[in-house]
Coordinates of C-alpha atoms and ligand atoms in Angstrom, one line a residue:
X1004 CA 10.9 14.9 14.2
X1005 CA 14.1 13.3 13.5
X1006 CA 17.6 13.8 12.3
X1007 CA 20.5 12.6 11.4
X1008 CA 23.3 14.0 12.8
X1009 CA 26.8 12.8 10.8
X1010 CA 30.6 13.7 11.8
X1011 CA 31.8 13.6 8.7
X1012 CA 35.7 12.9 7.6
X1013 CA 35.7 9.5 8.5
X1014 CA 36.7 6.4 6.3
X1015 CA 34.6 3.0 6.0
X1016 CA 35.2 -0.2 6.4
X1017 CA 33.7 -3.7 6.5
X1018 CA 30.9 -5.5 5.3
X1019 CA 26.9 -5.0 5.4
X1020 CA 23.8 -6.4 4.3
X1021 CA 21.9 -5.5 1.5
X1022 CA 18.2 -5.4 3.0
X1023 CA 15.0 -6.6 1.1
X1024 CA 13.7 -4.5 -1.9
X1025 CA 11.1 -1.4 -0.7
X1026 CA 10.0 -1.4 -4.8
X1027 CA 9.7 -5.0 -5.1
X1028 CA 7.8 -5.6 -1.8
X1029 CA 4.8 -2.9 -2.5
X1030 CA 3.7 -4.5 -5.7
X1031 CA 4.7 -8.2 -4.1
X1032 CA 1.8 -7.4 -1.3
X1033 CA -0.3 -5.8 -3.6
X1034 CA -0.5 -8.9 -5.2
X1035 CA -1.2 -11.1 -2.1
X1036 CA -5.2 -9.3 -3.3
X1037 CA -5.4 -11.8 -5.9
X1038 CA -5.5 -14.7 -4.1
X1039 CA -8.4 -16.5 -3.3
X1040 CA -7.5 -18.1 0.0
X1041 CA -4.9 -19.4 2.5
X1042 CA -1.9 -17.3 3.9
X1043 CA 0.7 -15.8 1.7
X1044 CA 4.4 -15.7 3.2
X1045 CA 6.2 -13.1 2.1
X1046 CA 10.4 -13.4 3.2
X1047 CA 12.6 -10.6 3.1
X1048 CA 10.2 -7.6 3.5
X1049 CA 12.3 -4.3 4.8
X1050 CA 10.7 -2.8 7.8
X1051 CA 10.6 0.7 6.6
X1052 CA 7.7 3.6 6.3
X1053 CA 6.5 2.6 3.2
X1054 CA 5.9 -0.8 4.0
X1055 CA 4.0 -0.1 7.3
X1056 CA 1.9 2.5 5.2
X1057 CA 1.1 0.1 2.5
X1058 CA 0.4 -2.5 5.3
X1059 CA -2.2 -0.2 7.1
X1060 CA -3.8 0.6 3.7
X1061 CA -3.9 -3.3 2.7
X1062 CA -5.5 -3.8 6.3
X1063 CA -8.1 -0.9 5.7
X1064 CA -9.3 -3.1 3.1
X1065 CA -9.7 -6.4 5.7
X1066 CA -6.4 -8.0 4.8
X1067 CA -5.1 -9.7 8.0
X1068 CA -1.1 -9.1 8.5
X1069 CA 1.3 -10.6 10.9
X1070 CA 5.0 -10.4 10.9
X1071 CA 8.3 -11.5 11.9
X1072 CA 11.3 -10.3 11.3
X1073 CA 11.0 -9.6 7.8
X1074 CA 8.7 -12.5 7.1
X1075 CA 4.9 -10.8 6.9
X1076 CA 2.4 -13.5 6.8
X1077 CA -0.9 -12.5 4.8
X1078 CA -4.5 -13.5 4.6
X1079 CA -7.1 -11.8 1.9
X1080 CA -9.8 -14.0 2.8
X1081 CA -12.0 -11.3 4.6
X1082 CA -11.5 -8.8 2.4
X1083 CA -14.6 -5.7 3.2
X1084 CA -14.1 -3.0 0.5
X1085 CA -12.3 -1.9 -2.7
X1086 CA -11.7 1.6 -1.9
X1087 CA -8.5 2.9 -1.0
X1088 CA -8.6 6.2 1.3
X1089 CA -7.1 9.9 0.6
X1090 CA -5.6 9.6 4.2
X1091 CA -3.6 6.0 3.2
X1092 CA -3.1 7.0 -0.6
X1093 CA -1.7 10.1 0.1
X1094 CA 1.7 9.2 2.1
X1095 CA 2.4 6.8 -1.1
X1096 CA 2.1 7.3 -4.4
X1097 CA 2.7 3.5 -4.5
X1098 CA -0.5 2.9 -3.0
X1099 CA -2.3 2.9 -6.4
X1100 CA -0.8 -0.8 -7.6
X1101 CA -4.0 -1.8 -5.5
X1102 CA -6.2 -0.5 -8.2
X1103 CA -5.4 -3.5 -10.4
X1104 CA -5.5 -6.5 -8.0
X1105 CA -9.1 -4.9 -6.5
X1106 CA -10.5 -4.4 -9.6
X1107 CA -9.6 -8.2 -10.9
X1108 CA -10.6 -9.9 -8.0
X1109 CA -13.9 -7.7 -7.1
X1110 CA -15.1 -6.1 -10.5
X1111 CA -14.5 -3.1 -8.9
X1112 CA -12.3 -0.6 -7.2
X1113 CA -12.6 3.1 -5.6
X1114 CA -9.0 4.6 -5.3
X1115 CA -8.2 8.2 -4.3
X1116 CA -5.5 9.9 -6.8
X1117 CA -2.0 9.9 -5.4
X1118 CA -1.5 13.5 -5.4
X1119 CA 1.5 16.1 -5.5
X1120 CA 5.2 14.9 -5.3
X1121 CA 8.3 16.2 -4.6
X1122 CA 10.0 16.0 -7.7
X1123 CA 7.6 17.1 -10.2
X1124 CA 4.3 15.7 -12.3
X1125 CA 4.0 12.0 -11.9
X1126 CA 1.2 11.2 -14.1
X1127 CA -1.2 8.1 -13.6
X1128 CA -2.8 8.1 -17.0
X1129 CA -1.0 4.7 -17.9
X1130 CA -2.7 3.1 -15.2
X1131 CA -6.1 4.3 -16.2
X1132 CA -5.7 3.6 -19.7
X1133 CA -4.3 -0.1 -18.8
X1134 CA -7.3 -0.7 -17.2
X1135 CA -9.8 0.8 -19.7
X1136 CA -8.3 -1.5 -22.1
X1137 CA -8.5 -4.5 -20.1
X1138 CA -12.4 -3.3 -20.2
X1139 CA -13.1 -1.4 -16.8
X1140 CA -14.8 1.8 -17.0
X1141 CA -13.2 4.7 -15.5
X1142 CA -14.0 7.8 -13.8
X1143 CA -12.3 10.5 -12.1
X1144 CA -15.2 11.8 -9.5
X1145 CA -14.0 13.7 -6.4
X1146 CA -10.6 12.9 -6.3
X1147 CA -11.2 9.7 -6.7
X1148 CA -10.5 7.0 -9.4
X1149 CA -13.5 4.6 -10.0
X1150 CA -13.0 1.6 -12.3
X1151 CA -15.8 -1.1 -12.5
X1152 CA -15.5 -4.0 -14.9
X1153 CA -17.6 -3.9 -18.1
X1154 CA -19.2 -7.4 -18.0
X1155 CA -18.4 -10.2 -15.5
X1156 CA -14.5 -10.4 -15.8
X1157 CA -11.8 -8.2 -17.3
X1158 CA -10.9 -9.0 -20.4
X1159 CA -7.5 -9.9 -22.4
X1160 CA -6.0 -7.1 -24.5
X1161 CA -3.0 -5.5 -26.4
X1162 CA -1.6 -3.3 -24.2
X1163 CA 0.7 -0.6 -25.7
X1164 CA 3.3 1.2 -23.5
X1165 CA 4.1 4.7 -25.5
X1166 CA 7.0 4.9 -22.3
X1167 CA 8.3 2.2 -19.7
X1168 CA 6.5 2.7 -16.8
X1169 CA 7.4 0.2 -13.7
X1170 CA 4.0 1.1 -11.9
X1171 CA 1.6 0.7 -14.9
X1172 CA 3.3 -2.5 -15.9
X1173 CA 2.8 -3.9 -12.5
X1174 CA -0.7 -2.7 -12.6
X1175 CA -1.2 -4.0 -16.1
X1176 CA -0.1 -7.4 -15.0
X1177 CA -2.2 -7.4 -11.9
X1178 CA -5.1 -6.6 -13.1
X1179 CA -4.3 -9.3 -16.6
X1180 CA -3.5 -12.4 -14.5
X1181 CA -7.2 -12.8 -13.7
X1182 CA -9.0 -11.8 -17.0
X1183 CA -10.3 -13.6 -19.6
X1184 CA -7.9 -14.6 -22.5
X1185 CA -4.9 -13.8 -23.7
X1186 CA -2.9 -10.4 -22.8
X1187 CA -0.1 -8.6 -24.1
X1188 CA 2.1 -5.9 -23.0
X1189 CA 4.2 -4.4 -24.8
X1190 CA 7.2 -1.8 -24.1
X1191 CA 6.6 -3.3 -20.4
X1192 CA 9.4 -2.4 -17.9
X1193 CA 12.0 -4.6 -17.2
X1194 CA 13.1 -3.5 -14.0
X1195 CA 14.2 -6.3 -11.3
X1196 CA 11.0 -5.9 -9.3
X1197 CA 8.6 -6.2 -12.1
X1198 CA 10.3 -9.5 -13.0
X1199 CA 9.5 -10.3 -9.4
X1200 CA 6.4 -9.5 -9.2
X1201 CA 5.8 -11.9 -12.6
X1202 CA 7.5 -14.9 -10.7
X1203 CA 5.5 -14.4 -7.5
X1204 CA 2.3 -14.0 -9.7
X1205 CA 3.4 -17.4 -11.7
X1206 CA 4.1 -19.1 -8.4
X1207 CA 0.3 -18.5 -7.1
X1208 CA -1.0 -19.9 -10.3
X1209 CA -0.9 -16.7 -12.7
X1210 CA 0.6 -17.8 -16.6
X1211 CA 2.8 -15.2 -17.2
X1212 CA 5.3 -15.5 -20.1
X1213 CA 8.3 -13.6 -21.9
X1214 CA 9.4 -12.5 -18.4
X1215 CA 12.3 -10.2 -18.2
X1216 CA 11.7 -8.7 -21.9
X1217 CA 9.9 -6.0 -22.8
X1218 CA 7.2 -8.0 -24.7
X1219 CA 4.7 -10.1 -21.8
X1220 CA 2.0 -12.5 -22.9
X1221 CA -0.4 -13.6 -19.8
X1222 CA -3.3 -16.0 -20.2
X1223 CA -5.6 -15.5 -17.4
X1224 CA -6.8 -18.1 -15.0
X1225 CA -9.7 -18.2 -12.8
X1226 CA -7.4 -17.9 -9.6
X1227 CA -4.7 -17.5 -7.7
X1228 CA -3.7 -18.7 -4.6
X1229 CA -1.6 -18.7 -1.4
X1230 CA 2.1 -19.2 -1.9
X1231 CA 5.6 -18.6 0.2
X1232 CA 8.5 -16.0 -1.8
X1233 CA 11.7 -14.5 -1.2
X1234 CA 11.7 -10.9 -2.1
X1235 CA 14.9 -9.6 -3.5
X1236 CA 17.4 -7.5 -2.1
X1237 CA 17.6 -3.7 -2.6
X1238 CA 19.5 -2.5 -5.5
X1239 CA 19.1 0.9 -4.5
X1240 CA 19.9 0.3 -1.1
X1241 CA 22.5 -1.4 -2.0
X1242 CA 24.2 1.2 -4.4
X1243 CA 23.9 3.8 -1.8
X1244 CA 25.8 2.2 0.4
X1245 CA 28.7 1.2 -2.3
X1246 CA 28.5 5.1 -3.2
X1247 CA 29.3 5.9 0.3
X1248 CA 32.0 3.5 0.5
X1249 CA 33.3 5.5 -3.1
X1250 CA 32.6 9.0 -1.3
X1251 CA 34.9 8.4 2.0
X1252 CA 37.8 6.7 -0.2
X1253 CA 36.9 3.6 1.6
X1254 CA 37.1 -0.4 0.8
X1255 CA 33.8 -1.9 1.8
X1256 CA 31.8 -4.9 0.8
X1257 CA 27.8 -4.9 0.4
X1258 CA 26.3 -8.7 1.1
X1259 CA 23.5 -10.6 -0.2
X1260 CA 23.7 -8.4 -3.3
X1261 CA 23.2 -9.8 -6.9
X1262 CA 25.8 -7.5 -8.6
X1263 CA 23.9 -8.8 -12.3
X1264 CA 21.1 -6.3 -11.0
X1265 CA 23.5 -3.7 -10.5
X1266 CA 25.8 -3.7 -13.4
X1267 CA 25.2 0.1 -14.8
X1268 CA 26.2 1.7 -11.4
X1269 CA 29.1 -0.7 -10.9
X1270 CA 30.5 0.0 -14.5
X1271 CA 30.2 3.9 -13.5
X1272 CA 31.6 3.0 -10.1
X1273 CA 34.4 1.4 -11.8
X1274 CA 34.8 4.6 -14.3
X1275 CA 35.5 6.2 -11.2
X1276 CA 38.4 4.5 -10.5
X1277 CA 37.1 2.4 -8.0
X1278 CA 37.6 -1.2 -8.2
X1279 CA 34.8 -3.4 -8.2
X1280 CA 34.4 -7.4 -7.8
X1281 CA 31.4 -9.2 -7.5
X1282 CA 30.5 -13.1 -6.4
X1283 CA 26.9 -14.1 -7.5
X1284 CA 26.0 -12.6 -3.8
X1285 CA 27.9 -9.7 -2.7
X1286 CA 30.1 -6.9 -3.7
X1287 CA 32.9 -5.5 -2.8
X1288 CA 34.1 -1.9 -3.9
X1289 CA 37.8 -0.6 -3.2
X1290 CA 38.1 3.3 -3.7
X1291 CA 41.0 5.0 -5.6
X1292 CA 42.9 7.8 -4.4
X1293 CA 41.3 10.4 -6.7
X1294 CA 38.1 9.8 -7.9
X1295 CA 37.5 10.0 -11.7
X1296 CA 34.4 12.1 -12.8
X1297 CA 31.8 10.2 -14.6
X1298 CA 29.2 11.3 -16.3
X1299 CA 25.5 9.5 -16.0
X1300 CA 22.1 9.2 -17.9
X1301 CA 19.5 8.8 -15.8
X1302 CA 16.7 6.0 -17.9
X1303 CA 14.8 3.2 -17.3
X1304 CA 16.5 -0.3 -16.5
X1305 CA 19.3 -1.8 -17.4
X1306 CA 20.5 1.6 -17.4
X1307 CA 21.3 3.9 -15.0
X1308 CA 18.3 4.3 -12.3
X1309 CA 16.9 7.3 -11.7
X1310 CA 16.4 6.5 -7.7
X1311 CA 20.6 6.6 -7.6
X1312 CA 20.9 10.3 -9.8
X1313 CA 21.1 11.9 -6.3
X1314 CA 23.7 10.0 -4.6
X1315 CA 25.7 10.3 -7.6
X1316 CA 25.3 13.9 -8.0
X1317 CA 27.1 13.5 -4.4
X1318 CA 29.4 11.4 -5.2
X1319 CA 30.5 14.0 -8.4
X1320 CA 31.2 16.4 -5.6
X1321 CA 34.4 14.7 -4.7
X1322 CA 35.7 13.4 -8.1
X1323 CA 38.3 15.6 -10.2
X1324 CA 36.8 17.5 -12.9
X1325 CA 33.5 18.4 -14.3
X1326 CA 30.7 15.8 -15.1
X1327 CA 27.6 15.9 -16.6
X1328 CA 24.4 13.9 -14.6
X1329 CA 20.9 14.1 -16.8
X1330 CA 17.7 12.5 -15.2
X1331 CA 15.7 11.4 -18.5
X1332 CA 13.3 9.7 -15.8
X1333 CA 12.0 12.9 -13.7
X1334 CA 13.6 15.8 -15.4
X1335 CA 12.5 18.2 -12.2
X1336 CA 14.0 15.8 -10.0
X1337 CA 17.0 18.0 -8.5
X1338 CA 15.5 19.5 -5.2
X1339 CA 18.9 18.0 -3.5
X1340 CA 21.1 20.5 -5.8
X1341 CA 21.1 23.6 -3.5
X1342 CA 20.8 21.8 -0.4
X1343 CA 24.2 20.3 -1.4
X1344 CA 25.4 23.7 -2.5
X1345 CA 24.7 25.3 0.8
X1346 CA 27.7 22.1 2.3
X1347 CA 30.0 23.9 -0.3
X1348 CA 29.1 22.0 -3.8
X1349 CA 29.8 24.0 -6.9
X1350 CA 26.5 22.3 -9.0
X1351 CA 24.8 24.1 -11.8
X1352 CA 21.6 23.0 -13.1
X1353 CA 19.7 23.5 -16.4
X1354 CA 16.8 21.7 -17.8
X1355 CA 17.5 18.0 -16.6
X1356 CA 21.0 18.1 -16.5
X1357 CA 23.5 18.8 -13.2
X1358 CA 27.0 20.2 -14.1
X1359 CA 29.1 18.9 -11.0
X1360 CA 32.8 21.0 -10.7
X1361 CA 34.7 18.6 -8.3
X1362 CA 36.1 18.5 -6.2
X1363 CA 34.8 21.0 -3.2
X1364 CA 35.7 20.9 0.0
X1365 CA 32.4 20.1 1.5
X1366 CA 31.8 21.7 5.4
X1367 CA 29.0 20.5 7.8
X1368 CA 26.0 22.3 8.4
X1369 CA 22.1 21.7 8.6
X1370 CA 20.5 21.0 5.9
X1371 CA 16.9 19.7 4.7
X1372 CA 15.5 16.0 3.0
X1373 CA 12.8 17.0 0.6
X1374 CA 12.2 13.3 -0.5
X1375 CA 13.7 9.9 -0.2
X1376 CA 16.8 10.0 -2.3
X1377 CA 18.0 12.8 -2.2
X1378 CA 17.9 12.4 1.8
X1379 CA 20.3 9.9 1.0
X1380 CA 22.6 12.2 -1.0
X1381 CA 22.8 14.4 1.4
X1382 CA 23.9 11.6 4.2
X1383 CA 26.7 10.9 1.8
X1384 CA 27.6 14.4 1.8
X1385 CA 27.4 14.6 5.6
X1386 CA 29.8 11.4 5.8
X1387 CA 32.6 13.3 3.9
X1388 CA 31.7 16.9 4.5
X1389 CA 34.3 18.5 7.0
X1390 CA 32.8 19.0 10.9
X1391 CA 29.0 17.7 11.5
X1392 CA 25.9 18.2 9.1
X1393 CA 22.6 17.7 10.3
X1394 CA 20.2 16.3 7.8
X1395 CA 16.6 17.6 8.8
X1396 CA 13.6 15.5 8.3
X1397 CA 14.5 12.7 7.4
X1398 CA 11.2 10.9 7.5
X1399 CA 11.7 11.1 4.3
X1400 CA 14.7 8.8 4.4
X1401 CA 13.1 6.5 6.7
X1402 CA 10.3 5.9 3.7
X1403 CA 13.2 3.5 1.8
X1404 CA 16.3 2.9 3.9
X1405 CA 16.3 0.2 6.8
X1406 CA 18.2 0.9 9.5
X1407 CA 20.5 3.0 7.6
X1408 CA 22.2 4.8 10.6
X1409 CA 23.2 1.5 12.0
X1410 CA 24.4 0.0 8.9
X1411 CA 26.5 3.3 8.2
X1412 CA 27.8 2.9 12.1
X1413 CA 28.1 -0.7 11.8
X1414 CA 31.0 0.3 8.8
X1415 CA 32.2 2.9 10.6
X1416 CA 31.1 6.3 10.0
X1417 CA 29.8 8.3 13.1
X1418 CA 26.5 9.1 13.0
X1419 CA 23.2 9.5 15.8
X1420 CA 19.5 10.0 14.9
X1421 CA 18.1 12.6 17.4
X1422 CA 14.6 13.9 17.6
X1423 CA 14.3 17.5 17.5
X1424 CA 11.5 20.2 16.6
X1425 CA 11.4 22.2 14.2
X1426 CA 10.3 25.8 14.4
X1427 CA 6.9 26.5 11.8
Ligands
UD1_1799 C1 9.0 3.5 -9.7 C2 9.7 3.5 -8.4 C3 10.5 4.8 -8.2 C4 11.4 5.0 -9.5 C5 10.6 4.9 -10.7 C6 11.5 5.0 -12.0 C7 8.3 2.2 -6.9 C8 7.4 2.2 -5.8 N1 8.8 3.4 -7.3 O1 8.1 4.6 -9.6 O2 11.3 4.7 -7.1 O3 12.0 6.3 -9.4 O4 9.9 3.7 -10.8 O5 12.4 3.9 -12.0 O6 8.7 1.2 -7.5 N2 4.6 8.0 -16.2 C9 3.6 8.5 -16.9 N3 2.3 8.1 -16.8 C10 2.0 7.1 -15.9 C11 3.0 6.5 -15.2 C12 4.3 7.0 -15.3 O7 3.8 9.5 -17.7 O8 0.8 6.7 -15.8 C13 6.0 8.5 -16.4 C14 6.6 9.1 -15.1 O9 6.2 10.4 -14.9 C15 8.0 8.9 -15.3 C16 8.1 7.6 -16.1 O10 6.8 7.3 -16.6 O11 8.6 9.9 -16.1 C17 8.5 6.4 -15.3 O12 7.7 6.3 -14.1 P1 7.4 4.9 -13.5 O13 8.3 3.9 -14.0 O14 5.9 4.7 -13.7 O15 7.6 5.2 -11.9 P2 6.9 4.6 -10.7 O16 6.4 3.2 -11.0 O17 5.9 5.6 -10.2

C-alpha cells in the first residue's frame, strides 16, 4: 500500500493546475453509451482510480477505450451486455450512472447495487424511481438491480425530485434523452457537472433545455451520436489546493480554474481573511496573518459543497476562535474528526455539526484515510502539522486527486509517497 508521507511547517508558493473534473468525467463517459456510432473524444479526463475503474467497467460491457494524455478516445459500437458486475460496481458507487444510458439504448439493463460507504446510507431509490417513471420495470433480485423497458422505448414523464440529487439527475437525463416525448425534471441539481453532462448530451444530438436551472425539459430523439468535449476543470480539486495555500499562510495561484464555479468557498475563503482574485481562468489566494474562523453549511450547489466540509474542518484548525461546520449533504460524514484529533485538533462533534476550537498546535504522526476527502484533510493537516505525519492508505485519495503529491511539491511543500505494509 501507499502513503503519503508530509514534513509539515512549510509555506507555499507558486502556481498549479487545476486538473479535469473526476464528477464530471464519470457521467461524461457514461454517456458515450448513448451513441449509436463513431468515436467519442473526450479532453481533459484526470487519470485517477476512479476513472480507470469506471473505464474497466465501461470495457466489461465491450466499449473500446484508448487514451492520451487526458484525451480518452471512445467507441460503443460493439457493445455485448447490459449488466454491470458486483466486482466493477463495488469500488464506485458512481458506477450506477450506467443504469440509465443501458437501459435507453438496449431496453434493458442488469446492475449490481453499489453497496456500503464510508460516510453513511447513500440511498439509490431516486434512481429506481427515475427510471420506473420513465416506464422501466424494476426489480431488486440478488443484489442486483434489473430494469427492462415496458414497451419498445422509454417513455417521457414528470419527474419530481423530493431532494437534489446530482446522480439521479444525471441518471434521469440519460436515460430521458432517448425516450419518447417530452420529459421534465424538476428540483434537478444544478451542480457544474450536471450542466456538463446536459451540454455534452446536446452536442451528440440530445434536446435538452432550461440547462443550469432546476427545472429541465428534454424531448427525446431517436439518437445520439459521436462528438469531441472538453471536460471541465475540478472544483474540488481545485479548492483543496487553495485551502492548502490558506492552511500554510501562503500566497498561491490555482490555473485553469473558473472561479464562477467556485464562488461559495472563495467568499468563505475570503471571510477568513484571505484575499482572493479571480480572472475568468485562474485564482489566486493570498493568506492573512491570522486566520479568521468561518463557519460553513454544507448543501447542494451553489452553496457550500459537501466534498470540501473536510478540508475545511482542517482548515478551522488553524483559524482563531470557534466555528461551527454542519454537513446537510451526508450528516454521518465526519470519519476525518478523530483522525485529526489524534495531530492535536480540539473538534467536537454532534449530530451533523463539527465545533472547531482554533487554533491547535497540530504535531505529526500517522494517521488513517477512510475515504476520499477526508484523505485530503488530513494532507492539509500534515502540511501544517509540526514534524512529519504519515497519512495511511491513501488509495483512497488516489480515487479523486491527480498527481496530488507532485502538485503539492511542485508549490513547495515536502512531501514523498512510499509504499509500505500494513500489519492485519
Ligand atoms: C455526488 C458526488 C459526490 C458528492 C455528492 C453531493 C459524484 C461521482 N459524486 O454524489 O462527490 O459528495 O454528489 O454533492 O459526482 N440521495 C437519496 N436517494 C438517492 C440519491 C441520493 O436519498 O437515490 C441523497 C443522498 O443520500 C444525499 C443527497 O441525496 O444525502 C445528495 O446525494 P447525490 O447528490 O445523489 O450524491 P451523488 O450523486 O451520489
Amino acid at each position: 500500500m501507499d502513503k503519503l508521507v508530509i514534513q509539515g511547517g512549510h509555506r507555499l508558493s507558486g502556481a498549479v493546475q487545476a486538473s479535469g473534473s473526476k464528477n464530471s468525467a464519470l457521467p461524461l463517459m457514461a454517456a458515450t453509451l448513448l451513441s449509436n456510432g463513431g468515436a467519442v473524444t473526450l479532453h481533459r479526463i484526470p487519470d485517477l482510480k476512479d476513472i480507470r475503474t469506471f473505464r474497466k467497467l465501461l470495457e466489461y460491457l465491450g466499449v473500446e477505450i484508448s487514451d492520451q494524455a487526458n484525451t480518452l478516445s471512445i467507441s460503443t459500437s460493439n457493445i455485448r451486455c447490459a449488466h454491470a458486475p458486483y466486482e466493477l460496481v463495488k469500488q464506485m458507487r458512481a458506477s450506477i450512472y450506467v443504469l440509465g444510458p443501458l437501459l435507453a439504448r438496449f431496453g434493458h439493463a442488469s446492475v449490481s447495487l453499489p453497496g456500503g460507504c464510508a460516510f453513511g446510507p447513500r440511498p439509490i431509490d431516486l434512481h429506481l424511481m427515475t427510471m420506473e417513471k420513465l416506464g422501466a420495470s424494476v426489480s431488486i433480485e440478488k443484489g442486483f438491480i434489473e430494469a427492462q423497458v415496458r414497451g419498445k422505448r422509454l417513455k417521457g414523464a414528470q419527474i419530481d425530485f423530493p431532494i437534489s440529487s446530482v446522480g439521479a439527475t444525471g441518471n434521469a437525463l440519460m436515460a430521458s434523452v432517448l425516450a419518447e416525448g417530452i420529459t421534465t425534471i424538476n428540483n434537478a441539481a444544478v451542480e457544474p457537472e450536471i450542466v456538463t453532462l446536459c451540454r455534452f448530451l446536446n452536442a451528440m444530438g440530445a434536446d435538452i433545455r432550461g440547462i443550469g436551472t432546476p427545472s429541465l425539459e428534454i424531448e427525446g430523439v431517436q439518437q445520439l451520436n459521436a462528438t469531441e468535449f472538453t471536460n471541465i476543470f475540478d472544483r474540488i480539486e481545485a479548492a483543496t489546493l487553495l485551502t492548502a495555500g490558506a492552511i500554510t499562510g501562503s500566497s498561491i495561484t490555482v490555473t485553469d480554474a473558473d472561479p464562477s464555479q467556485l464562488t461559495s468557498v472563495l467568499g468563505k475563503l475570503e471571510q477568513t481573511g484571505c484575499r482572493v482574485i479571480t480572472d475568468t481562468r485562474s485564482i489566486t489566494l493570498q493568506s492573512p496573518d491570522v486566520l479568521s474562523r468561518t463557519d460553513v453549511i454544507a448543501n447542494p450547489y451553489p452553496l457550500f459543497p459537501t466534498d470540501m466540509q473536510a478540508q475545511w474542518i482542517a482548515l478551522m484548525t488553524q483559524a482563531q476562535g470557534v466555528s461551527h461546520i454542519i454537513d446537510k449533504v451526508y450528516h454521518e460524514r465526519f470519519n476525518h474528526i478523530p483522525e485529526l484529533n489524534r495531530l492535536g485538533a480540539h473538534i467536537e462533534i454532534k449530530d451533523n455539526e463539527a465545533t472547531v476550537y482554533g487554533p491547535e498546535k497540530l504535531t505529526g504522526t500517522k494517521v488513517m484515510s477512510t475515504d476520499l476527502r477526508a484523505s485530503a484533510c488530513l494532507v492539509l493537516a500534515g502540511l501544517v502539522a509540526e514534524g512529519v505525519t504519515e497519512v495511511l492508505r491513501i488509495y483512497h485519495l488516489d480515487r479523486g486527486y491527480e498527481h496530488i503529491e507532485k502538485k503539492l511539491s511542485s508549490l513547495g511543500a515536502i512531501v514523498k509517497r512510499e509504499s509500505y505494509q500494513e500489519f492485519i
